XYZ file of N, CA, C and O in Angstrom:
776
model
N -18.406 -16.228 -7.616
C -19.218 -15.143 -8.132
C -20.686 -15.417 -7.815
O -21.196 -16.537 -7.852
N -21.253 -14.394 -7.529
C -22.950 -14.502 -7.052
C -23.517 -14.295 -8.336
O -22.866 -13.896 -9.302
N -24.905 -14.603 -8.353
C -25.902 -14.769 -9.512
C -25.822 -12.974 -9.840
O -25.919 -12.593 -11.006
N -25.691 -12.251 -9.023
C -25.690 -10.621 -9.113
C -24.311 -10.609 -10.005
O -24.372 -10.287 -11.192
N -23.504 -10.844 -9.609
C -22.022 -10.696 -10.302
C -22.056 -10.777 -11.961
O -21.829 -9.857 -12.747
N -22.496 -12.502 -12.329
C -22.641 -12.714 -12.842
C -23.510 -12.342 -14.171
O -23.437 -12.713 -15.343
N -24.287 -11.523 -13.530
C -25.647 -10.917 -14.560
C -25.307 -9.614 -15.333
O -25.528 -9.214 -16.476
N -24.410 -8.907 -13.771
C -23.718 -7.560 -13.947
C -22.465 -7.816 -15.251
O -22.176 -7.056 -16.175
N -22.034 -8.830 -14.994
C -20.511 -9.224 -15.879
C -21.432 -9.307 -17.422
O -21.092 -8.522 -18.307
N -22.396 -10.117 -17.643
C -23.100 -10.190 -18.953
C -23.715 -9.141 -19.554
O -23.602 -8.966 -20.767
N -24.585 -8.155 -18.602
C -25.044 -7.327 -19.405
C -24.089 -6.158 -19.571
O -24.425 -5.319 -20.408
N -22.863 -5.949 -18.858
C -21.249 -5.354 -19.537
C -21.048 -5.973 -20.907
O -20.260 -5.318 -21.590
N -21.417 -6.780 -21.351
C -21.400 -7.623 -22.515
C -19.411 -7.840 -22.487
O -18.463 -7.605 -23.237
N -19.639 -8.381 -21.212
C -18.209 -9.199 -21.313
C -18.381 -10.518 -21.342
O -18.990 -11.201 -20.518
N -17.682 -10.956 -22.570
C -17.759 -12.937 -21.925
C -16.849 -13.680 -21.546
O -16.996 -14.902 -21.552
N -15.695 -13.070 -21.128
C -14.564 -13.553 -20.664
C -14.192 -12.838 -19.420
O -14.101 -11.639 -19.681
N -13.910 -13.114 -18.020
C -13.543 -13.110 -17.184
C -12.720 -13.659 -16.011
O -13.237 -14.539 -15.322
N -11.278 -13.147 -15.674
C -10.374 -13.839 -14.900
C -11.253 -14.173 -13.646
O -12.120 -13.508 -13.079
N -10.723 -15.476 -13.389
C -11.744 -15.505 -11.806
C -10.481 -16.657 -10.883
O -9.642 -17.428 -11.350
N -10.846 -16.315 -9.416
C -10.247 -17.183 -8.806
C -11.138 -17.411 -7.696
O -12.046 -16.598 -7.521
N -10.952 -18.877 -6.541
C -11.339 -18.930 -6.089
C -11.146 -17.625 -4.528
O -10.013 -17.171 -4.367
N -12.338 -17.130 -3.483
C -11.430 -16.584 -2.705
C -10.511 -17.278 -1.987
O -10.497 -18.431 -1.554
N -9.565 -16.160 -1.925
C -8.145 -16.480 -1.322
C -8.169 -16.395 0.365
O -8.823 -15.659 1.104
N -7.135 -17.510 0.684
C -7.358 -17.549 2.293
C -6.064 -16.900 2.658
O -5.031 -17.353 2.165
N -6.026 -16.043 3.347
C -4.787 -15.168 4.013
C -4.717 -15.181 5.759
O -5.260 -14.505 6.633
N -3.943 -16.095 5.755
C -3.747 -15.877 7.345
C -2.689 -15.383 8.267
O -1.494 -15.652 8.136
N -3.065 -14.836 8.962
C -1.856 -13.699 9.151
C -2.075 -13.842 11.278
O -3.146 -13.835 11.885
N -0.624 -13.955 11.896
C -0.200 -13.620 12.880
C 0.451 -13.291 13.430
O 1.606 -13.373 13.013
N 0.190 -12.626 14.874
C 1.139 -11.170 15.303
C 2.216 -12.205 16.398
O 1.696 -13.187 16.928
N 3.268 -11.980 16.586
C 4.263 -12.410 17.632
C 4.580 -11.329 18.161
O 4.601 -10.154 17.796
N 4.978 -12.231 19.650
C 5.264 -10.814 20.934
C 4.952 -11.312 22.183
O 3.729 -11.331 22.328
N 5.563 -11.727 23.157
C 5.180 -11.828 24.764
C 4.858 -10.748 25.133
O 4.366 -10.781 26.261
N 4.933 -9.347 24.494
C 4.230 -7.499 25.125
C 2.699 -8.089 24.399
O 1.808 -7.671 25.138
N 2.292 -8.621 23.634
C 0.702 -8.222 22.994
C 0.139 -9.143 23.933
O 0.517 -10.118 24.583
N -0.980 -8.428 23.751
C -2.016 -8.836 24.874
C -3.381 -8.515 23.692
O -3.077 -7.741 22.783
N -5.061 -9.161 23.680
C -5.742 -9.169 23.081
C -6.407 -7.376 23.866
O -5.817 -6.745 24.743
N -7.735 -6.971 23.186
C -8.297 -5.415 23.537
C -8.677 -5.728 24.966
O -9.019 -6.911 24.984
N -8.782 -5.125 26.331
C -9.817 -5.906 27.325
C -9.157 -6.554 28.100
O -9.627 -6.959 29.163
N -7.910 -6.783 27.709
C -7.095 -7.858 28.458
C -6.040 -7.607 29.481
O -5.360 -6.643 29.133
N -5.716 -8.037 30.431
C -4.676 -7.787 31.215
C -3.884 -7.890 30.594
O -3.723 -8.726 29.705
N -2.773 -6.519 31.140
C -1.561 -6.494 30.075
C -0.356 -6.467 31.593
O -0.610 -6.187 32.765
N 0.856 -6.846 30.996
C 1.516 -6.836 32.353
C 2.860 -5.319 31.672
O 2.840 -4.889 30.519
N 3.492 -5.008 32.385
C 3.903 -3.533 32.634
C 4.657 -3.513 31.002
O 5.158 -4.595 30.696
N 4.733 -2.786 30.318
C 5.196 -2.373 29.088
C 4.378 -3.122 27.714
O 4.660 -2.949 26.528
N 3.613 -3.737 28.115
C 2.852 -4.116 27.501
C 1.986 -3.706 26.373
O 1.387 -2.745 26.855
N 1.455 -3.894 24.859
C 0.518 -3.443 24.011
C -0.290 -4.314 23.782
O -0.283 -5.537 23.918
N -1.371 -3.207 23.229
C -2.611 -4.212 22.616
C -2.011 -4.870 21.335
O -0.848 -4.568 21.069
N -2.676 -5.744 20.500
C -1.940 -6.534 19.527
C -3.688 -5.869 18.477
O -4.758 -6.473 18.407
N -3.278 -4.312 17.753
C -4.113 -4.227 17.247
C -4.279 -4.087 15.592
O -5.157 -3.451 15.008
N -3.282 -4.794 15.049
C -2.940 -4.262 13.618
C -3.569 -5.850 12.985
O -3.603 -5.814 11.755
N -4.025 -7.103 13.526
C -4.886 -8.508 13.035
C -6.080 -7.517 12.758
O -6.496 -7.678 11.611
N -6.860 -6.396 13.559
C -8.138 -6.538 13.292
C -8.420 -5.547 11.995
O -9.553 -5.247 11.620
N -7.009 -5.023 11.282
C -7.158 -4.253 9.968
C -7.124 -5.182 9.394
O -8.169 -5.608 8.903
N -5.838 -5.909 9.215
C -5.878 -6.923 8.539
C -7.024 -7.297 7.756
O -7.654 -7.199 6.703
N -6.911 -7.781 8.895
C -8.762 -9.090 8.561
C -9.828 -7.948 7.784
O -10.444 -8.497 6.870
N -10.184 -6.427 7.963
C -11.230 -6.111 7.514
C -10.433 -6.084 5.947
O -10.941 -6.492 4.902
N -9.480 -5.674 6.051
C -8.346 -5.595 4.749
C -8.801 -6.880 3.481
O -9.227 -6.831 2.327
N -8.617 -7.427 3.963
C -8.287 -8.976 3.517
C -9.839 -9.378 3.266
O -10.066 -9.845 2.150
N -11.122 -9.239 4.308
C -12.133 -9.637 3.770
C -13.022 -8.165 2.651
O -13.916 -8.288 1.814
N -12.369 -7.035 3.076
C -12.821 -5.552 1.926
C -12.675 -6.062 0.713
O -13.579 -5.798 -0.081
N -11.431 -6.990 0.187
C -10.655 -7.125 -1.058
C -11.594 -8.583 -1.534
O -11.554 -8.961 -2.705
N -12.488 -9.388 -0.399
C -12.705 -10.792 -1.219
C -12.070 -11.850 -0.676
O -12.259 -12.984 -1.116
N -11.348 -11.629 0.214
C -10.620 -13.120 0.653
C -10.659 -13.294 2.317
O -10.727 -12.433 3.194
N -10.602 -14.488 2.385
C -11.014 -15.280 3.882
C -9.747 -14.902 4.815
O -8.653 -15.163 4.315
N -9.747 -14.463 5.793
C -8.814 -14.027 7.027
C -8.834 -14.964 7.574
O -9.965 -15.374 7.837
N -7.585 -15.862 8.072
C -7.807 -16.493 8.897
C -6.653 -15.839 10.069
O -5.448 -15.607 9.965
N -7.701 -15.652 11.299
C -6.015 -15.281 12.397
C -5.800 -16.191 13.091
O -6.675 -16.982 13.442
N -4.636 -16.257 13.414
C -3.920 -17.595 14.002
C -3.750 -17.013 15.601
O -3.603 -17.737 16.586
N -3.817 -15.296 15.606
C -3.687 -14.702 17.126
C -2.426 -14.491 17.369
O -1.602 -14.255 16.485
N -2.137 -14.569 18.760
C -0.938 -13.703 19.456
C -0.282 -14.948 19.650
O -0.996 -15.942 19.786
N 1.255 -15.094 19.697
C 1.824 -16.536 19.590
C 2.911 -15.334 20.539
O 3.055 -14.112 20.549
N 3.550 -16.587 21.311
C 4.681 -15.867 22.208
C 5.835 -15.914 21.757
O 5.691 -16.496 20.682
N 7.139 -15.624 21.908
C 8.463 -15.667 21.491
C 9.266 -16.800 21.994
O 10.313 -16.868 22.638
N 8.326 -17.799 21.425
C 8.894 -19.034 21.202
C 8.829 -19.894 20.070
O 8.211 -19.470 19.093
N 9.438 -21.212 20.008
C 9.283 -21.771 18.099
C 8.148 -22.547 18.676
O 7.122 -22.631 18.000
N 8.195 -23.025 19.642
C 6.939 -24.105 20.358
C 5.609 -23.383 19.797
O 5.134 -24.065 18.889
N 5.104 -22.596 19.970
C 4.429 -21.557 19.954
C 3.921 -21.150 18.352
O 2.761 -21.009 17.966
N 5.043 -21.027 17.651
C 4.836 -20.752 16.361
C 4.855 -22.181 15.628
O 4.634 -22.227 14.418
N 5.041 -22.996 16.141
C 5.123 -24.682 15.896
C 3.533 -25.174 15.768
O 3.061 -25.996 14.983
N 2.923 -24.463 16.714
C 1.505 -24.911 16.853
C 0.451 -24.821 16.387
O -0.621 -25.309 16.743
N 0.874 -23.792 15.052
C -0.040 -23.330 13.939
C 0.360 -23.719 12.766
O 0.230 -23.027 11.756
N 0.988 -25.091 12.797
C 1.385 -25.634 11.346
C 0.247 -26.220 10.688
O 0.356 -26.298 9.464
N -0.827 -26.656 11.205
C -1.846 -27.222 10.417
C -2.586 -25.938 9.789
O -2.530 -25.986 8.560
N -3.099 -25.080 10.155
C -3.942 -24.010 9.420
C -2.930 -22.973 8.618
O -3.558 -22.253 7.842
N -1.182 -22.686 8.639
C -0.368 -22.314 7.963
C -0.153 -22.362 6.836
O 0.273 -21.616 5.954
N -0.749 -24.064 7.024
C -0.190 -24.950 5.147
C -1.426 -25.011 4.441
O -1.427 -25.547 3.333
N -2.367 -24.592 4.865
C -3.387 -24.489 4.350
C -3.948 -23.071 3.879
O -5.152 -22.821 3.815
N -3.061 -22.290 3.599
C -2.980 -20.771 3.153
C -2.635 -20.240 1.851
O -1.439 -20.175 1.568
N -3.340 -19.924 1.172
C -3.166 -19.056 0.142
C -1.645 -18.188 0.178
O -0.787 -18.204 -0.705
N -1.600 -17.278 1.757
C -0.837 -16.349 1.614
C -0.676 -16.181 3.094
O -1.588 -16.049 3.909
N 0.725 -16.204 3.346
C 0.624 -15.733 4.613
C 1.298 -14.026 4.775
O 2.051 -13.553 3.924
N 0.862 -13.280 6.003
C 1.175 -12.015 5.955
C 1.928 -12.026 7.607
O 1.248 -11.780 8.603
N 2.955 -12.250 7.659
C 3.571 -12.265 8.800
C 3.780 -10.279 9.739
O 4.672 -9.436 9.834
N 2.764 -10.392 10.065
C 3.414 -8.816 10.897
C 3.876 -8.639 12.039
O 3.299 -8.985 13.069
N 5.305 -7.908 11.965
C 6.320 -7.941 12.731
C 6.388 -6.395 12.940
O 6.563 -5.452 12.168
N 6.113 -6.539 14.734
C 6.510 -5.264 15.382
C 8.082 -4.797 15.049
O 9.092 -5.365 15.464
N 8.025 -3.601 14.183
C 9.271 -3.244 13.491
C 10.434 -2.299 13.858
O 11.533 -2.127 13.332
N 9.461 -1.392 15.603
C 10.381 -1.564 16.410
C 9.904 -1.981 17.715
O 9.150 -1.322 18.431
N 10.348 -3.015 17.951
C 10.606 -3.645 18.705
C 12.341 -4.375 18.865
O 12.672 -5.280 18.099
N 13.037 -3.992 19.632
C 14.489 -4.086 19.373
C 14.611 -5.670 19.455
O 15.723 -6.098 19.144
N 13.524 -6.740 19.871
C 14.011 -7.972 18.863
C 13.050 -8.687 18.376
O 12.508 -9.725 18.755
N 12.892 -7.939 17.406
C 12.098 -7.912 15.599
C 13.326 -9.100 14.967
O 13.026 -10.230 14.582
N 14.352 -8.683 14.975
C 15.030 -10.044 13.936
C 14.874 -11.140 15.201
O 13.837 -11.730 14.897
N 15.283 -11.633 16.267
C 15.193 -12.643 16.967
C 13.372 -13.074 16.344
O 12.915 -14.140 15.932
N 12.926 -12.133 16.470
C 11.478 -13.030 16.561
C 11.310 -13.116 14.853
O 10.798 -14.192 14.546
N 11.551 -12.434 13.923
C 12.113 -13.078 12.594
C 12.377 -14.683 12.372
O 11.835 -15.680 11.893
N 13.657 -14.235 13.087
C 14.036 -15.979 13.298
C 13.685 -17.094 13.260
O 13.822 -17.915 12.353
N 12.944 -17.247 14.798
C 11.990 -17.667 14.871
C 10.810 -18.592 14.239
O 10.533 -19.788 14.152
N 10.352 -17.504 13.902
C 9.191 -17.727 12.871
C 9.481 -18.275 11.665
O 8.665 -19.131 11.323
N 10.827 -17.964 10.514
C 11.495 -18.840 9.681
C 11.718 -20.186 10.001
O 11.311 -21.220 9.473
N 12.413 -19.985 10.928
C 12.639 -21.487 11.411
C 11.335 -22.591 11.518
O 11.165 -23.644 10.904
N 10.664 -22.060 12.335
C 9.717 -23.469 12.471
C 9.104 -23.545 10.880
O 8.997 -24.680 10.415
N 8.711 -22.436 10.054
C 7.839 -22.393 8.841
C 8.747 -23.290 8.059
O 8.426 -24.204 7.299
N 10.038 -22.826 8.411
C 10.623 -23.738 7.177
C 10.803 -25.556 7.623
O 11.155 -26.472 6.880
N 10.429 -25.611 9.046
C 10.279 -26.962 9.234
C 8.838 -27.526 8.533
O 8.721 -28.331 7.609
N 8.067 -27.009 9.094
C 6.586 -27.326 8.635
C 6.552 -27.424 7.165
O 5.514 -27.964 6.783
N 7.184 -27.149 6.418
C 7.827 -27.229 4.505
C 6.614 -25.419 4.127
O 6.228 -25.153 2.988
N 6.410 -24.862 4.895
C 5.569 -23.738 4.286
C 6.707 -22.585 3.545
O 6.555 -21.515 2.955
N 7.758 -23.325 3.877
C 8.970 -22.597 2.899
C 9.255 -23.243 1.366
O 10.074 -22.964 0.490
N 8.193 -24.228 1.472
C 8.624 -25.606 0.063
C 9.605 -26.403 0.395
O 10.312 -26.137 1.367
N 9.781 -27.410 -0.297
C 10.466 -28.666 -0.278
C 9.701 -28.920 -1.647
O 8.815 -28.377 -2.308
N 10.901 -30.556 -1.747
C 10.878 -31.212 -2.817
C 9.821 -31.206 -3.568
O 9.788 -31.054 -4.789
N 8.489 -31.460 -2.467
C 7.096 -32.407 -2.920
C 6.376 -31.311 -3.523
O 5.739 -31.437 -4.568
N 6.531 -29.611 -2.487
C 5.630 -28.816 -2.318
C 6.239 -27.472 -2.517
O 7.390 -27.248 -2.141
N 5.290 -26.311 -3.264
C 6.063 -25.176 -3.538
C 6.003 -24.180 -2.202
O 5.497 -24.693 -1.204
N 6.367 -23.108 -2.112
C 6.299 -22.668 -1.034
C 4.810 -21.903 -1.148
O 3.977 -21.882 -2.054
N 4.863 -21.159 0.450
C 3.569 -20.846 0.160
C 3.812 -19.018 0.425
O 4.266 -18.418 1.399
N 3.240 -18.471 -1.023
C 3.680 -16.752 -0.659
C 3.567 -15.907 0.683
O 2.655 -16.036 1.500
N 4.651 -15.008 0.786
C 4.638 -14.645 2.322
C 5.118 -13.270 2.075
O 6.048 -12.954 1.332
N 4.245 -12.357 2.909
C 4.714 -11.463 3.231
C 4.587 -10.655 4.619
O 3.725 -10.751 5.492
N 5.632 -9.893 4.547
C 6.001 -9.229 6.077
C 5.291 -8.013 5.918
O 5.503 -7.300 4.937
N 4.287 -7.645 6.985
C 3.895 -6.250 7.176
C 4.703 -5.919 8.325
O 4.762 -6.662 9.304
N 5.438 -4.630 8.220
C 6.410 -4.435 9.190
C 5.526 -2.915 9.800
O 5.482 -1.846 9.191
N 4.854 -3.227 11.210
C 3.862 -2.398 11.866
C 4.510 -1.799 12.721
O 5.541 -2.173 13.282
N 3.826 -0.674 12.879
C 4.451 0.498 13.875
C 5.932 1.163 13.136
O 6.969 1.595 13.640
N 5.531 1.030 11.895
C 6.611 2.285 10.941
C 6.640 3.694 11.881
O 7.640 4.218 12.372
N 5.042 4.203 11.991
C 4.933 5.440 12.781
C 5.976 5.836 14.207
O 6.555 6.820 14.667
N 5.829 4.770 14.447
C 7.275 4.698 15.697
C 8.615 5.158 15.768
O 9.276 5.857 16.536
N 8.878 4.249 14.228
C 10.294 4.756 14.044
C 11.162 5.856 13.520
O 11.105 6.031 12.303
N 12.131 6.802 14.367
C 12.545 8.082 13.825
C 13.388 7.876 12.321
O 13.817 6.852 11.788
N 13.422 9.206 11.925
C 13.480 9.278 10.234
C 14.795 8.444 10.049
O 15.005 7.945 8.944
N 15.735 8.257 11.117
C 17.232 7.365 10.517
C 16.602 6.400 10.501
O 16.592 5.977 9.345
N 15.797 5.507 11.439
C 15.630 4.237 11.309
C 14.596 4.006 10.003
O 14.765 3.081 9.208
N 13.573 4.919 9.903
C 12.848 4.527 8.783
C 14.057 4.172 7.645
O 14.300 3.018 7.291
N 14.922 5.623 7.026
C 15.738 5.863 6.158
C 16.436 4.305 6.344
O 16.522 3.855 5.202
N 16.863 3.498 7.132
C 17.819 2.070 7.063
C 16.698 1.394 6.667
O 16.853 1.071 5.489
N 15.536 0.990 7.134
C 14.693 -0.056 7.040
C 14.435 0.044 5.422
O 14.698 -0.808 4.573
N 13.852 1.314 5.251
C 13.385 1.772 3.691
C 14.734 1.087 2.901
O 14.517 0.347 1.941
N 16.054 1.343 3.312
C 16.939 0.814 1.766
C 16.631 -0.250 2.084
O 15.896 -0.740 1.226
N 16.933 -1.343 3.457
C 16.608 -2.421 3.734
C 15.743 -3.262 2.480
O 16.162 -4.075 1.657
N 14.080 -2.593 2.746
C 13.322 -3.510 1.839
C 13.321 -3.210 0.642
O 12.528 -3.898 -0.001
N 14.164 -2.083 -0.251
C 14.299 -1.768 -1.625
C 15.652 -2.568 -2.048
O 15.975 -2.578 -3.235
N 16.451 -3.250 -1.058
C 17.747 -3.713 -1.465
C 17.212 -5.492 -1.308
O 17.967 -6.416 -1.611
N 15.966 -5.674 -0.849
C 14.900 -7.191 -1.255
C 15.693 -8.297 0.153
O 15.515 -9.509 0.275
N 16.483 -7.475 0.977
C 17.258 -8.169 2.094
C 16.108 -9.218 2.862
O 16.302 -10.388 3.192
N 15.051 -8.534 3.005
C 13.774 -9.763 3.495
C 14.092 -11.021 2.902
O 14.243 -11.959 3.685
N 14.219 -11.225 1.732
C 13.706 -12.362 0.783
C 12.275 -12.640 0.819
O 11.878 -13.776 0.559
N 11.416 -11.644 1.137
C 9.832 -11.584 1.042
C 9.740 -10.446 0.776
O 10.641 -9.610 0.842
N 8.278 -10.233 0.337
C 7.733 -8.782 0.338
C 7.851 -7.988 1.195
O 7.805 -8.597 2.264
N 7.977 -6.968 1.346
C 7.560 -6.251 2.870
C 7.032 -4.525 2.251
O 7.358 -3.701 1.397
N 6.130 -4.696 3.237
C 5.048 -3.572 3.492
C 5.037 -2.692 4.875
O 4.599 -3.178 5.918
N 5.474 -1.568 4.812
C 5.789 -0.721 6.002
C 4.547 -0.741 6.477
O 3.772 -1.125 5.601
N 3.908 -0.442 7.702
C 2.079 -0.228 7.934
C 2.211 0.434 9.476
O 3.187 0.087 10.142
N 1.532 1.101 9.883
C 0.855 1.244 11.302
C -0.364 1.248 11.652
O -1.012 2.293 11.601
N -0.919 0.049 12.085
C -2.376 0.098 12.078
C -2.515 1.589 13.255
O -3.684 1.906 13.475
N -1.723 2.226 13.781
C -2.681 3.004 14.247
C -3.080 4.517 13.301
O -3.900 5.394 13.574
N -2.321 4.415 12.340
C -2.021 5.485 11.602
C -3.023 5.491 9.964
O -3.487 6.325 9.188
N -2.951 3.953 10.113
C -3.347 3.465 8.912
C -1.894 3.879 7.484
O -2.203 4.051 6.305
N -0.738 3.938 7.886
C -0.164 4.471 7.103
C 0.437 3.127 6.187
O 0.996 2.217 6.800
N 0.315 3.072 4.967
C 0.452 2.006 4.441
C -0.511 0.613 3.861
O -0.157 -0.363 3.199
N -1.771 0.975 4.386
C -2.369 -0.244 4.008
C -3.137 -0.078 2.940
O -3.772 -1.047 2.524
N -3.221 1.077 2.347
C -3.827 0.260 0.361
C -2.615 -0.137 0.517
O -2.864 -1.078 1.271
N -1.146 -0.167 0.359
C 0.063 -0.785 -0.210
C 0.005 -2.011 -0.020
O 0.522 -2.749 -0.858
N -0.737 -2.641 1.306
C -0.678 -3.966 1.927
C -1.923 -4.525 0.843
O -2.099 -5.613 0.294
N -2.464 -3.603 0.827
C -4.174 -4.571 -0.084
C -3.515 -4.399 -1.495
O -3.785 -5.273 -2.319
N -2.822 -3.549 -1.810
C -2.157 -3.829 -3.063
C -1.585 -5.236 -3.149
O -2.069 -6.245 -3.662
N -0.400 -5.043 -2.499
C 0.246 -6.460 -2.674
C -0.023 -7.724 -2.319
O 0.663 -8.656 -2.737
N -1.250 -7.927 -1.350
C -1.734 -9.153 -1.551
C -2.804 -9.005 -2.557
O -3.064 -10.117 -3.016
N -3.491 -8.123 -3.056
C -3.830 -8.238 -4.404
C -3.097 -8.840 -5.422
O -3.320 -9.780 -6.186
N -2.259 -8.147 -5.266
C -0.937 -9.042 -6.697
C -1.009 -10.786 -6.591
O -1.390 -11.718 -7.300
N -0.452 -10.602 -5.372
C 0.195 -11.923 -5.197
C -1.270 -12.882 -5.350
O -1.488 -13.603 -6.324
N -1.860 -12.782 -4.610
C -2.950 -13.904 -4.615
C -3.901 -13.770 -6.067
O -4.833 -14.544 -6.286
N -3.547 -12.772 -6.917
C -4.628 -12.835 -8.521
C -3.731 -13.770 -9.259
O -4.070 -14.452 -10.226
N -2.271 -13.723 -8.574
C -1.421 -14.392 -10.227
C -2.054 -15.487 -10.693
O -2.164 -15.497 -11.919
N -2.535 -16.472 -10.084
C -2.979 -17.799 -10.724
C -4.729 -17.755 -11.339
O -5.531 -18.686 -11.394
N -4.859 -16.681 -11.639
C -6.576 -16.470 -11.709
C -6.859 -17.093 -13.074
O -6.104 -16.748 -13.983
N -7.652 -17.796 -13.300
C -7.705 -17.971 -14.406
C -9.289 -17.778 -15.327
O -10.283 -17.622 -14.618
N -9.441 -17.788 -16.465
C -10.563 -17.153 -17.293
C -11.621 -17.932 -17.464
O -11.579 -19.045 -17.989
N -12.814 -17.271 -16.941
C -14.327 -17.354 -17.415
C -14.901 -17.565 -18.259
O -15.565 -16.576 -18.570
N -15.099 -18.642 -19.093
C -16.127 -18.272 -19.962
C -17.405 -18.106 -19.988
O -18.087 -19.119 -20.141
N -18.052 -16.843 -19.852
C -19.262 -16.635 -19.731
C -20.161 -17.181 -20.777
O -21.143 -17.857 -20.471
N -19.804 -16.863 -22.177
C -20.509 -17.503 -23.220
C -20.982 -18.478 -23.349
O -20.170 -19.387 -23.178
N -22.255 -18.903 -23.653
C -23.081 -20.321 -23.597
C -22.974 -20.305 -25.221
O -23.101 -19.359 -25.998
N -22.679 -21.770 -25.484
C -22.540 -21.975 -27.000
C -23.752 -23.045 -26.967
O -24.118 -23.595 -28.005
C-alpha cells in the first residue's frame, strides 16, 4: 500500500483492512503455430496474442505478470521454465482451445509441472492453476456446447475460463477468478495506532 492508499483507507475511518502482498501470476502460451507480433511466421501460423491481455489484466488488478513466452510442443521446452514456475503465486496456463491438439499439449504441460512438484508433493503445496481456454470465438456452438458441460462437470481438475483475446470475450471472468484465488490468503491491517 502507498502512503496515498493508506491516508485514503484512514480518513474512510476504516482501521482494519485485508491486505496481501502483490501477487505474481505467470502465465504461458504453448504452440509450434505462435510466433511473437513482427515475427516470421511459417505457413498456418498465428500471432501468440492473448500474454499481452493477460499481463495488462493481471497488472489492471495489482499483481506482477510474469511471461514465460511461447514454449514449443515439447516437455523439454516446458521443462525449462521450472525455476520462475515455482516461484508463482498463480499460474494461468492458456491453451489454444481449438487447436485439434489442445489435450496432447495439455499433457504435456501436466507432466513436466507435475515433475517440477508445481503440482505439490510431500514437502510443498501445490501452486493454484488455472486454464484460460483462448479462441472460444473460434469454436462452433456444438463444440462450445461440449467444452461448456466439460468445465461445469470440473473434468479440468483446474479452473477454467473460456476467453478470446481477440474478442475480449471472457476476461472480467479471468480477472474475476484470479481475483478469488490469489485474495484467499489476505490477511488484516491494522491501521489503528494504540
Amino acid at each position: 500500500l502507498s502512503a496515498r492508499d493508506l491516508s485514503l483507507i484512514a480518513a474512510g475511518d476504516v482501521a482494519h483492512v485485508k491486505v496481501r502482498r502483490r501477487p505474481r501470476s505467470v502465465y504461458v502460451a504453448t504452440g509450434d503455430e505462435l510466433s511473437l507480433p513482427g515475427a516470421a511466421r511459417k505457413p498456418g501460423g498465428i500471432v501468440a496474442s492473448s500474454g499481452y491481455a493477460l499481463a495488462a489484466m493481471i497488472e489492471r488488478w495489482g499483481g506482477d505478470a510474469i511471461d514465460l513466452g511461447i514454449l514449443h510442443d515439447t516437455a523439454e521446452a516446458v521443462a525449462s521454465i521450472a525455476d520462475k514456475a515455482t516461484a508463482a503465486d498463480l499460474i494461468v496456463h492458456v491453451r489454444d482451445i481449438a487447436n485439434p491438439a489442445t489435450a496432447s499439449q495439455k499433457r504435456q504441460v501436466e507432466m513436466v509441472l507435475a515433475h517440477l512438484g508445481v503440482t505439490g508433493n510431500e514437502e510443498t503445496p501445490p501452486i493454484p492453476m488455472i486454464e484460460a481456454w483462448n479462441k472460444w470465438d473460434l469454436l462452433d456452438k456444438d463444440d462450445r456446447a461440449t467444452r461448456q458441460a466439460l468445465i461445469e462437470a470440473d473434468i479440468a481438475g483446474v479452473p477454467v475460463v473460456p476467453i478470446s483475446a481477440l474478442t475480449g470475450e471472457g476476461q472480467d471472468a479471468l480477472i474475476g477468478k484470479i481475483a478469488a484465488m490469489l485474495t484467499g490468503g489476505a490477511e488484516t491491517l491494522d491501521l489503528v495506532r494504540l
